[in-house]
Structures are given as structure tokens and as C-alpha cells.
CSV table of C-alpha atoms and ligand atoms in Angstrom, one decimal:
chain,number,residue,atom,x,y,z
A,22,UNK,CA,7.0,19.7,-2.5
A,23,UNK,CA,7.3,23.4,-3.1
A,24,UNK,CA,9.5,26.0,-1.7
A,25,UNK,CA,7.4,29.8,-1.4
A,26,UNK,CA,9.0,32.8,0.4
A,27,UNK,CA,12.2,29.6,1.2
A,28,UNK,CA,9.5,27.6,3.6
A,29,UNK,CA,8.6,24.0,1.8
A,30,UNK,CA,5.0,23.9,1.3
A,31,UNK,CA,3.1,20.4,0.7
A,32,UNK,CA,0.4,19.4,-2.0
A,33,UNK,CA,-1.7,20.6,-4.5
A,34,UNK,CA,-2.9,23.5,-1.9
A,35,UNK,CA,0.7,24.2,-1.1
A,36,UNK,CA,0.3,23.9,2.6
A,37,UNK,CA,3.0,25.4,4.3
A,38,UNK,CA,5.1,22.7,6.8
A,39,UNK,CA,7.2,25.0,8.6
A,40,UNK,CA,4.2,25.9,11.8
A,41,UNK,CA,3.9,22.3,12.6
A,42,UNK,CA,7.9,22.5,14.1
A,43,UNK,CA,6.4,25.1,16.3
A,44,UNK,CA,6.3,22.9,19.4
A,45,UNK,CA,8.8,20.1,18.0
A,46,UNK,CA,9.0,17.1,20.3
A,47,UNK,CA,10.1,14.1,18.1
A,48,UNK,CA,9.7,13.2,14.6
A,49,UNK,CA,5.6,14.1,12.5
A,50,UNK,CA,4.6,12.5,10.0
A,51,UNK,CA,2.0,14.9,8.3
A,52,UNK,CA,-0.5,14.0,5.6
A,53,UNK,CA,-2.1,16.3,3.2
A,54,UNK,CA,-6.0,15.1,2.8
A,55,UNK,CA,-6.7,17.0,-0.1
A,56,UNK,CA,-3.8,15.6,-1.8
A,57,UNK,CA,-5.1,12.2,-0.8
A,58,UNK,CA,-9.0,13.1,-1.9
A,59,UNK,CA,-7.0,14.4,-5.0
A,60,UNK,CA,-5.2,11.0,-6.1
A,61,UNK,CA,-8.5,9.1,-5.5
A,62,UNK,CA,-10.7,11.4,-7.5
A,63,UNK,CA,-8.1,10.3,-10.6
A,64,UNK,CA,-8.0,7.1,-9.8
A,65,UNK,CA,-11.9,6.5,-9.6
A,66,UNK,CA,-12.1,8.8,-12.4
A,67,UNK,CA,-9.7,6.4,-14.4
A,68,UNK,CA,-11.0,3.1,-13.4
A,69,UNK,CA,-14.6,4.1,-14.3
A,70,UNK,CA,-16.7,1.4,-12.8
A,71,UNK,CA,-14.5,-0.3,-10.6
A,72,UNK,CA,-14.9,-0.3,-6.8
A,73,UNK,CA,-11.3,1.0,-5.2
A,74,UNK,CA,-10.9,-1.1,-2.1
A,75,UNK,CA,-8.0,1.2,-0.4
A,76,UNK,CA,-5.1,-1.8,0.9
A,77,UNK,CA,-4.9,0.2,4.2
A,78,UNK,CA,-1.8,-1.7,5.5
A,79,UNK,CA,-0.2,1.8,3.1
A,80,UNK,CA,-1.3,3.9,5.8
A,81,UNK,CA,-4.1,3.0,8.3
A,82,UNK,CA,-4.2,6.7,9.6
A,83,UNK,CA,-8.0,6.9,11.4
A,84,UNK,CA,-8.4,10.2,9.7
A,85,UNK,CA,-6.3,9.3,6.5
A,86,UNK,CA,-9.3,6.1,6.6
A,87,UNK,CA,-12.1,8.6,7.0
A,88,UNK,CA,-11.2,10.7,4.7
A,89,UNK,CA,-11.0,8.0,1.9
A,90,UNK,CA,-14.7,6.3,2.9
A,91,UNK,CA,-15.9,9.6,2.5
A,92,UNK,CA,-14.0,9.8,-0.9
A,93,UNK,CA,-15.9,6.6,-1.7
A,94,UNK,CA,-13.6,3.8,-0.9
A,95,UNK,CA,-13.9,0.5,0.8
A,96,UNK,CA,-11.2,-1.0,2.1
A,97,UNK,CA,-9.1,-4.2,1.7
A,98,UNK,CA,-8.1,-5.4,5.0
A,99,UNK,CA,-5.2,-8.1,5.8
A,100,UNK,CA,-5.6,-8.7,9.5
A,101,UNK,CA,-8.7,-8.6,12.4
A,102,UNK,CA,-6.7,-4.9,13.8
A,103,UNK,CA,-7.5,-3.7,10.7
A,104,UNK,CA,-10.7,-4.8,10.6
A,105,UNK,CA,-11.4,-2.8,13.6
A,106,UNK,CA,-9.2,0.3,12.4
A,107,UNK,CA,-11.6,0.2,9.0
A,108,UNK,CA,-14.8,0.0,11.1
A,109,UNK,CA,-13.7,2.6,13.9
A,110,UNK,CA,-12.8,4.6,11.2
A,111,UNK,CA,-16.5,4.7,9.5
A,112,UNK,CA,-16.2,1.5,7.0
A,113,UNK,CA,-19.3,-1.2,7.3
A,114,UNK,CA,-18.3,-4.6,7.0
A,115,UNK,CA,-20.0,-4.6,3.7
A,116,UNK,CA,-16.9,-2.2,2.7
A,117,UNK,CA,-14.5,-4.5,3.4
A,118,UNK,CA,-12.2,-7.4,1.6
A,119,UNK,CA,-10.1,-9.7,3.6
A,120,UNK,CA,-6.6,-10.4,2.1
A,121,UNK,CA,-3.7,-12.2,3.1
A,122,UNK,CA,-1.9,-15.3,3.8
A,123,UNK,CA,-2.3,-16.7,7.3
A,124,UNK,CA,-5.8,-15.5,8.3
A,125,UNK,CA,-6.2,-17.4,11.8
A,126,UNK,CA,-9.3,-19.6,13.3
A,127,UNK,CA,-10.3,-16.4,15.1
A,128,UNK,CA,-9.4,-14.0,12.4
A,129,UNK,CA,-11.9,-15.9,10.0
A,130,UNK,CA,-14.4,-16.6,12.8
A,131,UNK,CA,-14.6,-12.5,13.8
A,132,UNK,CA,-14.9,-11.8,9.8
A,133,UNK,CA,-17.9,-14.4,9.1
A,134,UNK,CA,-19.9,-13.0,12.3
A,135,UNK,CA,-19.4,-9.7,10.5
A,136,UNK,CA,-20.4,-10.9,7.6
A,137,UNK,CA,-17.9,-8.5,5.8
A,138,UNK,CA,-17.7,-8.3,1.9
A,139,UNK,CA,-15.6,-10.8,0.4
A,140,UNK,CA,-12.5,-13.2,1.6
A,141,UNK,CA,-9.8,-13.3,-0.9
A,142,UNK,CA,-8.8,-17.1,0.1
A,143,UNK,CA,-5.1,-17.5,-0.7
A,144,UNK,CA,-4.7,-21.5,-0.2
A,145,UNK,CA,-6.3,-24.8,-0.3
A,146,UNK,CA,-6.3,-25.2,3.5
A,147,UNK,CA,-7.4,-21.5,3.9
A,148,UNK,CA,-10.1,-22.7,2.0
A,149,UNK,CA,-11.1,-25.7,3.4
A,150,UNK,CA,-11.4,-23.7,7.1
A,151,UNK,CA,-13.2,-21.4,6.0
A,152,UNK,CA,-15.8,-23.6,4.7
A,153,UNK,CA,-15.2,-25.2,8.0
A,154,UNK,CA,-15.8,-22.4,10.0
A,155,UNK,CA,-18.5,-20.9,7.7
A,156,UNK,CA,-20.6,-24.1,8.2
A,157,UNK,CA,-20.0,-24.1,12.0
A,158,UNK,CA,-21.9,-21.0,11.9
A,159,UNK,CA,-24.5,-21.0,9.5
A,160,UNK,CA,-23.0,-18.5,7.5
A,161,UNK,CA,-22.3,-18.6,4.2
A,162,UNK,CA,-19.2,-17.0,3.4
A,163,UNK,CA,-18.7,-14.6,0.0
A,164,UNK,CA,-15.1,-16.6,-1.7
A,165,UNK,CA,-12.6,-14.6,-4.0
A,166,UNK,CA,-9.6,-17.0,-4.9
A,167,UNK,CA,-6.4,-15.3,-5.3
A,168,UNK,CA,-5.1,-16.9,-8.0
A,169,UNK,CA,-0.7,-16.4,-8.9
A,170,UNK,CA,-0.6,-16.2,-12.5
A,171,UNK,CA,4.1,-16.7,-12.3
A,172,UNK,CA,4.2,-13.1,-13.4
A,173,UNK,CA,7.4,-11.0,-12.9
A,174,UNK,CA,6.8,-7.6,-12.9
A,175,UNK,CA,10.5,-6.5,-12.2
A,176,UNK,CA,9.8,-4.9,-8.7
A,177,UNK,CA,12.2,-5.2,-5.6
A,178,UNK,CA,12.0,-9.0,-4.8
A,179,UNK,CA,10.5,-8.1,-1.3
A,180,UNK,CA,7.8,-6.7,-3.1
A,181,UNK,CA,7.3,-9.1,-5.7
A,182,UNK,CA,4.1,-11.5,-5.1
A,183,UNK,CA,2.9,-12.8,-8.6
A,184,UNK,CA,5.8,-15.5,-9.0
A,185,UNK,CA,5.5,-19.1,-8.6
A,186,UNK,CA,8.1,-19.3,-5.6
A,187,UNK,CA,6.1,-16.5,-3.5
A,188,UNK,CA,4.0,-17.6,-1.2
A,189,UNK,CA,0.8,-15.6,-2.2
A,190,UNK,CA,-2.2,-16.9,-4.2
A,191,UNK,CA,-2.7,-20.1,-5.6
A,192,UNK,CA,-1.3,-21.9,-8.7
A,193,UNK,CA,-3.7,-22.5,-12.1
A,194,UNK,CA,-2.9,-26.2,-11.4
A,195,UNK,CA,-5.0,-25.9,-8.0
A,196,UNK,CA,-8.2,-25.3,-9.7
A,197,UNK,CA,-9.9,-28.4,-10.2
A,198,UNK,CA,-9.0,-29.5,-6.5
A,199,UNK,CA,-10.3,-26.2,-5.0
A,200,UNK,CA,-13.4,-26.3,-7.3
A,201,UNK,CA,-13.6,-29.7,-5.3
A,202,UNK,CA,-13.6,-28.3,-2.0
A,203,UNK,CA,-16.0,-25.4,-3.0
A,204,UNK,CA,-18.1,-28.1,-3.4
A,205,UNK,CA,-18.0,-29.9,-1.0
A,206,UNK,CA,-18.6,-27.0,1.6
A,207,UNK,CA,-21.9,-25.5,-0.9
A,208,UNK,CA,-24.0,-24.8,1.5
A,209,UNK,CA,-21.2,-22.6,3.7
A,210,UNK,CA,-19.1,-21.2,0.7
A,211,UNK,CA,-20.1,-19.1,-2.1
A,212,UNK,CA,-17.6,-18.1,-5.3
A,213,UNK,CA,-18.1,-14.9,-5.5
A,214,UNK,CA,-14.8,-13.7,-7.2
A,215,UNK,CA,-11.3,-14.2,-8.6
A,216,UNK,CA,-8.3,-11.8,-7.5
A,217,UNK,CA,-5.1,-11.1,-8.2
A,218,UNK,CA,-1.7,-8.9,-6.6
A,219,UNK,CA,1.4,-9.3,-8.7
A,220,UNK,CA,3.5,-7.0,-5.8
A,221,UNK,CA,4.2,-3.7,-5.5
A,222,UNK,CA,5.7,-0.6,-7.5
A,223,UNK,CA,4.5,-1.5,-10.8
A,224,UNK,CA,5.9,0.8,-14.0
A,225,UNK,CA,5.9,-1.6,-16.4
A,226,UNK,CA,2.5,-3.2,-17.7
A,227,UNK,CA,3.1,-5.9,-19.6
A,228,UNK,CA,3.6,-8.4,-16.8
A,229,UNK,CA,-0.2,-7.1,-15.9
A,230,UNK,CA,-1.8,-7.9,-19.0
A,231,UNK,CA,0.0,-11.1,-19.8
A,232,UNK,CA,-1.9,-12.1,-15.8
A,233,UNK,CA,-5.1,-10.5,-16.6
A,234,UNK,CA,-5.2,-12.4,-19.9
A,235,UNK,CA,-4.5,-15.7,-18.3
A,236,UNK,CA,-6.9,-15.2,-15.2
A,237,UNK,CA,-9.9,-14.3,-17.8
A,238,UNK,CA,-9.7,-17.5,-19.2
A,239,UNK,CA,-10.2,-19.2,-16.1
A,240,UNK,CA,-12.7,-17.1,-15.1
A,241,UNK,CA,-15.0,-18.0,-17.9
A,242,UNK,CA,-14.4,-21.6,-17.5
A,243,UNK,CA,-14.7,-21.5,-13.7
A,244,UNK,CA,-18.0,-19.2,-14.3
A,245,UNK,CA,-19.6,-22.5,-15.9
A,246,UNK,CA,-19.3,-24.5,-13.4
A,247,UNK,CA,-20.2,-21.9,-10.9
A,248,UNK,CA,-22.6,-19.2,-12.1
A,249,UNK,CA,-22.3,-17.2,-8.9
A,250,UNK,CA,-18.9,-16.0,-9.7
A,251,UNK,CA,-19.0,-12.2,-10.9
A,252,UNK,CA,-16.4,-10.3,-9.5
A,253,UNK,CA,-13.0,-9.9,-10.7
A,254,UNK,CA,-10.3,-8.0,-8.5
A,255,UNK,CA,-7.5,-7.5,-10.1
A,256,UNK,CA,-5.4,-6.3,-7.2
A,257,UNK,CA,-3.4,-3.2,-6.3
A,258,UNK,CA,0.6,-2.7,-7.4
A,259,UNK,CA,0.8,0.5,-9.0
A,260,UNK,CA,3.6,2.3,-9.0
A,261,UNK,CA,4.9,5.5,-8.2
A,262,UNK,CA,8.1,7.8,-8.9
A,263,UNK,CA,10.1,8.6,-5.8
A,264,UNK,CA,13.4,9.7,-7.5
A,265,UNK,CA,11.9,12.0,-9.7
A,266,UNK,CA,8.4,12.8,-9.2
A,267,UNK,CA,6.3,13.5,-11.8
A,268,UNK,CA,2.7,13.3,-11.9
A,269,UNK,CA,1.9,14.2,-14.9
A,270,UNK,CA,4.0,11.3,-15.7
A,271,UNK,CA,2.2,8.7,-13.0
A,272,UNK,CA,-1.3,10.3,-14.8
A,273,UNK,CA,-0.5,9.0,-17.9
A,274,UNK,CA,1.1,5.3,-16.2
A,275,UNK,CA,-2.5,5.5,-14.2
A,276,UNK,CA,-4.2,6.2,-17.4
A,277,UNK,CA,-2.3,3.1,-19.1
A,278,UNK,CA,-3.1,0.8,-16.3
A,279,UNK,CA,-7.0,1.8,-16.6
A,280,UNK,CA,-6.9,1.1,-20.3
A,281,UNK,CA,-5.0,-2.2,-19.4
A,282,UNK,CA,-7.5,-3.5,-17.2
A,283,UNK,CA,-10.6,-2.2,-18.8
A,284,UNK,CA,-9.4,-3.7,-22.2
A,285,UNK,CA,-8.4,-6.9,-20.4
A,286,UNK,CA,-11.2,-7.5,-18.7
A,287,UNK,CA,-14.6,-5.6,-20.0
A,288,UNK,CA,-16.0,-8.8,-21.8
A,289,UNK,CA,-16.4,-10.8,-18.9
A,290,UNK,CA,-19.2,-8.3,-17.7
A,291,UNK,CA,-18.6,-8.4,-14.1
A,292,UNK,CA,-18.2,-6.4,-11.2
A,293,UNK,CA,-14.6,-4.9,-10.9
A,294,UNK,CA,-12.4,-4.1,-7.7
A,295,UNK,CA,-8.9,-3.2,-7.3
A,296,UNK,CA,-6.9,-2.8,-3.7
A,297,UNK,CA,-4.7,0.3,-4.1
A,298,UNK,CA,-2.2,1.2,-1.8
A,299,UNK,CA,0.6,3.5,-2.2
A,300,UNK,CA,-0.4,5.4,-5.6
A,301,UNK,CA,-3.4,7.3,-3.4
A,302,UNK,CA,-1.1,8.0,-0.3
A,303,UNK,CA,2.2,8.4,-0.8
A,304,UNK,CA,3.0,11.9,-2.2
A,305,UNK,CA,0.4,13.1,0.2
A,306,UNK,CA,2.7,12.5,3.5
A,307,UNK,CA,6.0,13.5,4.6
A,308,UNK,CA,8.2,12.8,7.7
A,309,UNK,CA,9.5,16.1,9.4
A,310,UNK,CA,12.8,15.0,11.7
A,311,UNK,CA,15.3,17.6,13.4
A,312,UNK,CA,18.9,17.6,12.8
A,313,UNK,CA,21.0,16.7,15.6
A,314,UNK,CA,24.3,16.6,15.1
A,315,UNK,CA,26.7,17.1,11.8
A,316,UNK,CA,29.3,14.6,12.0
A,317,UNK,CA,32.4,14.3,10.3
A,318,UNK,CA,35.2,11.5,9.4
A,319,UNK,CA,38.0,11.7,7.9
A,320,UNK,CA,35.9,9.3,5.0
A,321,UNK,CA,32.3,11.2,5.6
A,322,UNK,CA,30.2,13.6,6.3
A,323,UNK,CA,26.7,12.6,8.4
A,324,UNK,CA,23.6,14.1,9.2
A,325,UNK,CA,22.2,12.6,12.0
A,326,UNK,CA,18.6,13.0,12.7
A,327,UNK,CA,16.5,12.3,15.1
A,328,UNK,CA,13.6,9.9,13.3
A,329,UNK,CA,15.4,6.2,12.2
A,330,UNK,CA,14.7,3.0,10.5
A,331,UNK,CA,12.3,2.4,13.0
A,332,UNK,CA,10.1,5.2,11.8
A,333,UNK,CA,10.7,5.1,7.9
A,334,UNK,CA,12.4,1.6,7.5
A,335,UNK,CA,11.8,1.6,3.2
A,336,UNK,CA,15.4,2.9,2.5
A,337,UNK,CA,17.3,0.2,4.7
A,338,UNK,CA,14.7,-2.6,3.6
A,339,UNK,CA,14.2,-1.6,-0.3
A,340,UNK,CA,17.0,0.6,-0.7
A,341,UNK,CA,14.3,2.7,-1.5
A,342,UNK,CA,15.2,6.4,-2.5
A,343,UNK,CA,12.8,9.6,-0.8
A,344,UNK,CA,13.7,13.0,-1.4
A,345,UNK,CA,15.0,14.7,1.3
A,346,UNK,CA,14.4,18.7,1.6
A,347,UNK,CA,15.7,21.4,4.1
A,348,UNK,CA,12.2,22.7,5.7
A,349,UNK,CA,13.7,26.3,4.8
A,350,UNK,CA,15.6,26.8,1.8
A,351,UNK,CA,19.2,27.0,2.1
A,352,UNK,CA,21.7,28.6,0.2
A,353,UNK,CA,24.0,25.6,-0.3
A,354,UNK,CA,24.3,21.8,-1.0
A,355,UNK,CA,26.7,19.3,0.6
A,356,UNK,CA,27.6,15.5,0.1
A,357,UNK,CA,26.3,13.2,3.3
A,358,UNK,CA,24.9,10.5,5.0
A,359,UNK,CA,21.7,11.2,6.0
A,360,UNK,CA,21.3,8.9,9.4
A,361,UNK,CA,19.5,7.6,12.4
A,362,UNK,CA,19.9,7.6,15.9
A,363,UNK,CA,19.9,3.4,16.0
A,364,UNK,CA,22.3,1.4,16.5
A,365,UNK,CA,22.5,-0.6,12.9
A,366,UNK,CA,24.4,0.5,9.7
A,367,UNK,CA,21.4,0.2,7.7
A,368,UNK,CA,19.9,2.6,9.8
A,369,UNK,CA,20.1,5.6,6.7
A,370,UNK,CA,18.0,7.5,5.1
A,371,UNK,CA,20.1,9.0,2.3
A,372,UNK,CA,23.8,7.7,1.2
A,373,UNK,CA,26.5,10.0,-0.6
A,374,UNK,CA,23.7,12.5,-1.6
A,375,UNK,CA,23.5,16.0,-2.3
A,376,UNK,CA,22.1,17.5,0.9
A,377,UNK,CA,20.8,20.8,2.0
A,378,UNK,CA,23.6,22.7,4.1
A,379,UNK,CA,21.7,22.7,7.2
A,380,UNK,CA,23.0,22.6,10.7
A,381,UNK,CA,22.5,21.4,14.0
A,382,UNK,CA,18.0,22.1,15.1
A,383,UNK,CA,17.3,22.3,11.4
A,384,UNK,CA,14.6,20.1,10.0
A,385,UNK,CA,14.8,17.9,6.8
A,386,UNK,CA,11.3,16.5,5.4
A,387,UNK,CA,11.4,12.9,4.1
A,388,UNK,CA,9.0,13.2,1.1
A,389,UNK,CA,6.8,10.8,-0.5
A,390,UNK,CA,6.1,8.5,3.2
A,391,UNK,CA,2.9,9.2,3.2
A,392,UNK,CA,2.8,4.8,2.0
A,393,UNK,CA,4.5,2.3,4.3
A,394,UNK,CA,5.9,4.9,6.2
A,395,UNK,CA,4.2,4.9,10.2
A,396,UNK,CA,2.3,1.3,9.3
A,397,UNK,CA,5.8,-0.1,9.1
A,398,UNK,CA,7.3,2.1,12.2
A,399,UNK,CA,8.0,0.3,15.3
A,400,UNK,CA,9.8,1.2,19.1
A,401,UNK,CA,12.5,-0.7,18.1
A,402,UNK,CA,15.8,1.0,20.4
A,403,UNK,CA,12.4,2.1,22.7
A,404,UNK,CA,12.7,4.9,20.4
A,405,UNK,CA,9.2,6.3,20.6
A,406,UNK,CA,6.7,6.2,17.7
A,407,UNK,CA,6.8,9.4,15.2
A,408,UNK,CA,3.7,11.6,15.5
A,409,UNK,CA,0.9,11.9,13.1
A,410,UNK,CA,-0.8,15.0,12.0
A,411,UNK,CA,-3.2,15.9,8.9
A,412,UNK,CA,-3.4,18.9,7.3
B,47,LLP,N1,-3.4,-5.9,-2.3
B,47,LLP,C1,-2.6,-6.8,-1.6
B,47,LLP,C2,-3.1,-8.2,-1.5
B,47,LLP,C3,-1.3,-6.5,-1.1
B,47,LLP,O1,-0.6,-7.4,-0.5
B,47,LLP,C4,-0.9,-5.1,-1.3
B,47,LLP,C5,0.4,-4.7,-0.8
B,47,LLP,C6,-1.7,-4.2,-1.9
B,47,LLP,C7,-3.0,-4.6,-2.4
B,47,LLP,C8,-1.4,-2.8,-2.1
B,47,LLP,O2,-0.2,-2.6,-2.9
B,47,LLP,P1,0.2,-1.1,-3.3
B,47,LLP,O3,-0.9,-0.5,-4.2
B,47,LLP,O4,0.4,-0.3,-2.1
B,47,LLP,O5,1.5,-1.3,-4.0
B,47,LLP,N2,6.1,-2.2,2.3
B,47,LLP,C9,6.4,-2.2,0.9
B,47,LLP,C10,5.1,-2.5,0.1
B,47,LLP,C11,4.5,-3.8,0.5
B,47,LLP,C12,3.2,-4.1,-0.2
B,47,LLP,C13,2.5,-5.2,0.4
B,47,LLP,N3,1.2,-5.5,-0.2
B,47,LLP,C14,7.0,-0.8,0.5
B,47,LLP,O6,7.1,0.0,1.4
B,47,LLP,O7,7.3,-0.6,-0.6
């Protein structure tokens, strides 16, 4: 974010924000695609080799999905809607990997006929219908075991998925009993893969490595048994800095993470994937809301606005922290609330912060949304869902 001539201009290609108010009606999202085509040319530039599956639960945009296939990604997919948004949006099925806990009957059935890419299976019972289901058909179905290492990686513990007491991925002790059942279903279940997701907002590393070490050895010794087994994705998680932004900075962490992974993992010779979210959208989108009202008490100072939690919920869920910036430069600051029009406390988007002295029909820009921003909005309050525009 860049202010020229006082307007706040967006991206690499400083686009100016201010002529998409021109016909306000309620809050925009707007995403900058060359930012986003940016971020993923560093990413696959970093991770030489690997195949970038794009988590699109970040930001499931049809345009914001086209715009990455083109880039080169494929995308990892948690849910049959997303499995049609990916293939509406120009992915094959041969683009896609399946994640996520509680893949239904139906779910599972839908992604066999599709024959898509691979099924990260996160359970013994996931795996066992499946096979199940696979069989039923005649299909054989390509298997990736997401295996939880009990890594911390000192995230937000809503974000956290690599510890023993989450519910994702399967513990080391399971392996013996789900090389059982891949046995037992051979002719409808092929090991194609091990994964991994430690959670999200990764700075630190060494929880990473310490998981990538332990995963490789049970990747050679599961390879014995089962020679089909040559892919190893080693999730998404990276972080990225929303109180500060820096991207030289977040180059250098991405650059450390590639070196971590490559290190950790070149000998075993296989085929390499990661599922990246947030680190190639986030920056690139930003939520434009109008100020309605300035209102005082004798304890505060609020600026209410007219998007909520139900548009951007990260700050009342996370306590996470966006910059907020006046859409045209003003002289002064003041110390406020920044707030919603719903009817909860948590319902803020800034709290006792230095804010832009704007005034009532001003417009404040939530930066950095671009990532869990409009795939976690809802109509909660029947307020209406934000717009969506790319630049
Ligand atoms: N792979 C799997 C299996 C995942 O569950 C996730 C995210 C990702 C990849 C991508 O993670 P990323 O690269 O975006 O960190 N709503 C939260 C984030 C939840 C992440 C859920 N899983 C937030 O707004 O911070």
C-alpha cells in the first residue's frame, strides 16, 4: 500500500483504489492479479521442482482461481464446492488434491468418478471408505496419508494443525494398521504419497524441519513395503507479516522455507507438492468499507463502518492485526475503535489504534484480506455479502 498524489494505490503496479468508490454500494473486496501472479512467480521460482497446489479455501475468487491455473498451479481442494469452483474456474481433475477431515460418502464418490489427482486421507476410517467406495466402482483411487508429526509451530491455536490433540492427520503409531488396510483394499487403493500441514502462519522453521525429518524416515520405510509411493507433500503454512509488512523480509523467510524443504527432503527422489494458501494472496487484496458514523463516549472514540465480522471475521477470531489506511491521505491521526455495524463486541476491526482522522462517507481499506477474507464472510445480521472486484 502506497499513497501517490494522497490516493492509496495497491501492488507492485501501484493501482490506484480510489475509482472503484465511484459508485459505492456496500463494502469491495478488490484483488490485485499481478500482485498475485507476482507472489507465485517467487514462490515457484523458490521451490524449484515442486508442484504448488494453491489451498483455495484462502480465496476461491473464480478469477483469483484462473488467474493462478494460468500461473501454473493446481489446486488443493477441501470440499465437493470446491471441487466445482476449481473445475469452473479452468482446473482438470488431474489438478486437483482433496484435503480435509470429514470428506462424506458423496464427497468421495463425486471425487473417484472424477478421477481427480490425489486424496490426502486424514484417518483410518477415511481410509477404509475410500477403499470401500473405490472398489464399489472399479476405480482405483491415488492415496496420500496425511501423517501429524506432534509439531508445534507456535501459531494462534485455531490455526495450529500439527499437534497430537488436533484433529488432522494421523499419528506415526497408525502406520502399521493403515498399511494393513491398504492392503487389504489393493486392488481399489494405490499409495501414491505422504503429506503433511502443521497450521497456519508459520515464521519460525524449526518446527518444519524437525516434521520433515521425522516423515522422511517413514517414508523410506513405508516405500519398501510399497514401491508405488513417490510423492511427498509437505503442506502449506507459511507465514506472512501483517503488522509490519515487509517483503523483502517474507523473500528471504520464503527463501529459508525452500532451502528447508529442499534440504529435508531431496534424497528421497520423489515428486514434491506443497498446498499454499495465504503467502500468494493475501497482500494482493484489500477490503474497501465507508465510514458511517464517528462515535464518541465519554471512555472512546469509534469508527463505525459499514463492512463487519461477517465480511472480515480474522480480527475477532485470531485477534489478528490488518492495517487500516484512509483511501485519501489525511492530515491527522486519532486513537479509535475501528467497528462494525453487528450486533457483537467482537465485532472490530482495530482496538485503541492510531487511525486516520477521517469523517463521516470516508473510506478506510483493510489491507492484507486478500486470504481468509470473503471465503470466511457470511450474511450473518442478513448483512449482505461484500463485493468482489479484480484489478
Ligand atoms: N493445506 C491444508 C491441509 C490446510 O488446512 C491449509 C489451511 C492450507 C494448506 C493452507 O494454509 P496457508 O498456506 O493458507 O496458511 N482462517 C485462518 C487460516 C486457516 C487455515 C486453514 N488451513 C486465518 O484466517 O488465518
Amino acid at each position: 500500500m502506497e499513497y501517490i498524489n494522497n490516493e492509496l494505490h495497491l501492488g507492485p503496479k501501484k493501482k490506484g483504489l480510489k475509482s472503484l468508490t465511484a459508485n459505492y454500494m456496500r463494502p469491495i473486496y478488490v484483488y490485485d492479479l499481478d500482485f498475485i501472479r507476482a507472489r507465485y512467480a517467487a514462490m515457484a521460482q523458490a521451490l524449484k521442482n515442486v508442484r504448488i497446489f494453491y489451498a483455495m479455501k484462502a480465496n476461491s475468487n473464480p478469477e483469483v482461481m484462473r488467474c493462478l491455473k494460468e500461473a501454473g498451479a493446481g489446486a488443493d481442494v477441501v470440499s465437493l464446492g470446491e471441487i466445482k469452483r476449481a473445475l469452473e474456474s479452468g482446473f482438470g481433475p488431474q489438478d486437483l488434491v482433496y484435503s480435509g477431515v470429514g470428506k462424506t460418502r458423496h464427497e468421495i464418490t463425486e471425487a473417484l468418478k472424477l478421477e481427480i489427482y490425489q486424496i490426502n486421507v486424514e484417518s483410518l476410517p477415511e481410509l477404509e471408505r475410500v477403499g470401500e467406495i473405490a472398489r464399489g466402482l472399479g476405480k482405483k483411487a491415488a492415496i496420500a496419508l496425511r501423517l501429524n508429526p506432534d509439531i508445534d509451530i507456535n501459531t494462534h491455536p485455531y490455526i495450529a494443525t500439527g499437534l497430537r490433540d488436533n484433529k488432522f492427520g494421523m499419528e506415526l503409531s497408525l502406520v502399521p494398521a493403515l498399511e494393513a488396510c491398504l492392503k487389504k483394499y489393493s486392488d481399489s487403493l494405490e499409495l501414491v504419497g505422504l503429506s503433511l500441514h502443521l497450521g497456519s502462519m508459520m515464521i519460525e522453521l524449526e518446527g518444519f524441519k524437525e516434521a520433515l525429518q521425522r516423515l522422511r524416515k517413514v517414508y523410506l520405510e513405508m516405500q519398501n513395503e510399497f514401491p508405488t509411493l513417490r510423492r511427498f507433500d509437505f503442506g502449506g503454512g507459511l507465514g506472512i507479516f501483517y503488522d509490519r509488512v515487509d517483503l523483502v523480509k517474507e523473500q528471504e523467510l520464503l527463501r529459508e522455507y525452500a532451502k528447508v524443504a529442499l534440504d529435508g527432503l531431496q534424497d528421497l527422489n520423489c515428486e514434491l507438492q506443497t498446498e499454499p494458501g495465504r503467502w500468494l494472496v493475501a497482500h494482493a487484496g484489500a477490503l474497501i468499507t465507508q465510514v458511517q458514523y464517528i462515535k464518541e463516549t465519554t471512555q472512546k472514540k469509534f469508527v463505525i463502518v459499514d463492512a463487519g465480522m461477517n465480511h472480515l471475521i480474522r480480527p475477532s477470531l485470531y485477534e489478528a492485526k490488518h492495517l487500516i489506511y484512509s483511501l485519501e491521505k489525511k492530515s491527522g491521526d486519532m486513537v479509535a475503535d475501528v467497528v462494525g455495524p453487528i450486533c457483537e463486541s467482537s465485532d472490530f476491526f482495530a482496538k485503541d489504534s492510531l487511525v486516520a482522522q477521517v469523517k463521516e462517507g470516508d473510506f478506510l481499506v483493510i489491507s492484507d484480506s486478500g486470504a481468509y477474507g470473503y471465503s470466511m464472510a457470511s450474511t450473518y445480521n442478513l448483512q449482505e455479502l461484500p463485493l468482489e472486484v479484480c484489478i
